[in-house]
Coordinates of C-alpha atoms in Angstrom, one line a residue:
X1 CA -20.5 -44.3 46.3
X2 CA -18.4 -41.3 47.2
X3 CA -18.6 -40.4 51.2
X4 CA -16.0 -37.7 51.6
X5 CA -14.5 -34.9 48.8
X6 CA -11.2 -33.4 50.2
X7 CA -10.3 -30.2 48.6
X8 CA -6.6 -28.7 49.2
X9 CA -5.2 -26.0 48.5
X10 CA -2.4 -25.0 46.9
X11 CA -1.2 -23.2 50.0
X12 CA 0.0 -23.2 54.0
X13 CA -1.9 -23.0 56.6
X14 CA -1.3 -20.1 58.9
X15 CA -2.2 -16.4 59.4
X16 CA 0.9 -15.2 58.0
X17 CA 0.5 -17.6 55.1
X18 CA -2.9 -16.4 54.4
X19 CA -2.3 -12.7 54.3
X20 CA 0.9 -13.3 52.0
X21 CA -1.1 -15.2 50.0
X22 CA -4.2 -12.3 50.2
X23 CA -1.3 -9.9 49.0
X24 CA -0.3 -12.1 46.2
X25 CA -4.0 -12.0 44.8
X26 CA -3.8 -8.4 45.4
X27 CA -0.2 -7.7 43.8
X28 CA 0.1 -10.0 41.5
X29 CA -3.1 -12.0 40.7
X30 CA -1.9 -14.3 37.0
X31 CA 0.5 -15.7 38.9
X32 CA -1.4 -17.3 41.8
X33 CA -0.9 -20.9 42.2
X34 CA -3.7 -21.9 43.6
X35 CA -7.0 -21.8 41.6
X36 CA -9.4 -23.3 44.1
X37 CA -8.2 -19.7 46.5
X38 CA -8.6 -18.1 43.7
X39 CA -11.6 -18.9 43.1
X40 CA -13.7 -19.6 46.1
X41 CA -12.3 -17.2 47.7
X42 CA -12.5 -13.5 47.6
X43 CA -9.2 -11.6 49.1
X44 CA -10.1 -11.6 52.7
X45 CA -13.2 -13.8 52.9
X46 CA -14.8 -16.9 51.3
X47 CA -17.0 -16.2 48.4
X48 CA -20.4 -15.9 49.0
X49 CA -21.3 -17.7 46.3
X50 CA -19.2 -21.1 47.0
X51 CA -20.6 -20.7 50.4
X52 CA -23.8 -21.0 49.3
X53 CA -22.7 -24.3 47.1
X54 CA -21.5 -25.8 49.9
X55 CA -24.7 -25.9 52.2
X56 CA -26.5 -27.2 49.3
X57 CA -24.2 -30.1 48.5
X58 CA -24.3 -30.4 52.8
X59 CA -28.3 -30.7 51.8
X60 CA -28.5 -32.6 48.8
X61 CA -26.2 -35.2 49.5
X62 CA -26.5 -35.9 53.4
X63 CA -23.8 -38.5 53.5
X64 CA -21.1 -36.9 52.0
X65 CA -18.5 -35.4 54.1
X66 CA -16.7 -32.3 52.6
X67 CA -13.4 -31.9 53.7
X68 CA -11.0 -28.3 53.2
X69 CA -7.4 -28.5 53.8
X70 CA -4.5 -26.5 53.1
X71 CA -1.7 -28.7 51.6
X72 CA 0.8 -29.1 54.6
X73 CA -2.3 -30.1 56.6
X74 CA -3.4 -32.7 54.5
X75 CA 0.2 -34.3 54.2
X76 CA 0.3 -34.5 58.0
X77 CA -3.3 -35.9 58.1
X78 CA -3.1 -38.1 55.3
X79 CA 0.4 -38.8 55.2
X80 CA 1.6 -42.3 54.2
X81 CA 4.9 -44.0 52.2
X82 CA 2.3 -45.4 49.9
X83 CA 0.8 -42.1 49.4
X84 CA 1.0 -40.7 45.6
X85 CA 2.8 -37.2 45.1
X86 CA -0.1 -35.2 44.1
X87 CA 0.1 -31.4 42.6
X88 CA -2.3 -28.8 44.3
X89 CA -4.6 -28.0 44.6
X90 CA -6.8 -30.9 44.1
X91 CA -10.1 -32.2 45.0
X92 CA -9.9 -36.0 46.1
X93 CA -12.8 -38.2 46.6
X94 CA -13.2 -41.1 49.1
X95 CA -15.4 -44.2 48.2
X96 CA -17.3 -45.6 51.0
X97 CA -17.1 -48.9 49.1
X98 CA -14.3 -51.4 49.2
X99 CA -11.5 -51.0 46.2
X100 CA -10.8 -54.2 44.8
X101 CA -7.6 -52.4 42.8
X102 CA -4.1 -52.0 43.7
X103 CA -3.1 -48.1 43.7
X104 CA 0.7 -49.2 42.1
X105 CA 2.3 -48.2 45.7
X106 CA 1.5 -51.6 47.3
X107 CA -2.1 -50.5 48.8
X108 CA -4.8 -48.8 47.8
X109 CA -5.1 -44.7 49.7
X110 CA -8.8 -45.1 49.4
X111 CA -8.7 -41.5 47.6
X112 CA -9.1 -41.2 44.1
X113 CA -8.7 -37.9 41.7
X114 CA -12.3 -36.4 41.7
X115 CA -11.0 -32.9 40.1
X116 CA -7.1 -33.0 39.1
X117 CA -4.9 -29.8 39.1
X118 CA -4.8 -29.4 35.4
X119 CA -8.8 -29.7 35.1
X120 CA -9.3 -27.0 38.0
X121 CA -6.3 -24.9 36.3
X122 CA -8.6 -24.2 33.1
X123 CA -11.6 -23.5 35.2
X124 CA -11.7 -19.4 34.8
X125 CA -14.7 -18.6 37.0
X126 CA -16.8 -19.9 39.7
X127 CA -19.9 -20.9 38.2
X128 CA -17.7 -23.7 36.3
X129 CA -16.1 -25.4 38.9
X130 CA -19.6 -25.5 40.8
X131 CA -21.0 -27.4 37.9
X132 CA -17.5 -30.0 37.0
X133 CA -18.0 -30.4 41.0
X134 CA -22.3 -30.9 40.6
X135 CA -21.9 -33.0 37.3
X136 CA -19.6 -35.4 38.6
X137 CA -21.2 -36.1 42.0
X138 CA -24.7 -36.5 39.8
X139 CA -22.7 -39.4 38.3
X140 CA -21.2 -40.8 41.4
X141 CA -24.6 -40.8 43.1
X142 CA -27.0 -41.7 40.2

């Protein structure tokens, strides 16, 4: 069973970082490069919407830890040698169960793909990435 999503961003952490990339969205919105900004958050401030979501995953599903990161943070917190090169942004799950599979870099990270780059690329609105996120933790935890 999954007991931790991690979402990063496609983006540094940082207050310059964040009103560049606020400008960006502002300037020059189609090409953005990071889709999960783009859409749970609105320029300055975090969508209410997805805020919403969040509480009610924090509700419905009282073990699972969600985790936000911007990219440079999570490859200092997670960083490893055996650690695959992911593209972001991406949503990673972590299994409270033990993994009985090599990961092809001589360990298993623990973290699997919940929501890849190229899935969360062709999302277009909100409302869709709250359901691929809802329909696949109804799988995990059925």
């Amino acid at each position: 069973m999954i007991s931790k999503l991690i979402f990063v961003y496609n983006a540094n952490s940082g207050a310059l970082n964040s009103l560049m990339d606020s400008a960006h969205k502002i300037i020059s919105p189609k090409t953005y490069d990071c889709k999960l900004c783009d859409l749970t958050y609105d320029v300055f401030k975090e969508n209410e919407l997805w805020s919403r979501f969040r509480e009610s995953v924090t509700h419905n599903y009282p073990n699972l830890q969600l985790e936000f990161l911007h990219k440079n943070e999570f490859e200092k917190v997670y960083w490893s040698k055996w650690l695959p090169k992911y593209s972001y942004p991406i949503i990673l799950s972590v299994s409270d169960e033990e993994q009985d599979y090599n990961d092809g870099f001589g360990t298993n990270s623990g973290m699997d793909v919940f929501l890849s780059t190229e899935e969360m690329n062709v999302i277009m609105e909100l409302p869709e990435l709250i359901k691929a996120i809802e329909t696949r933790l109804n799988l995990s935890f059925s």
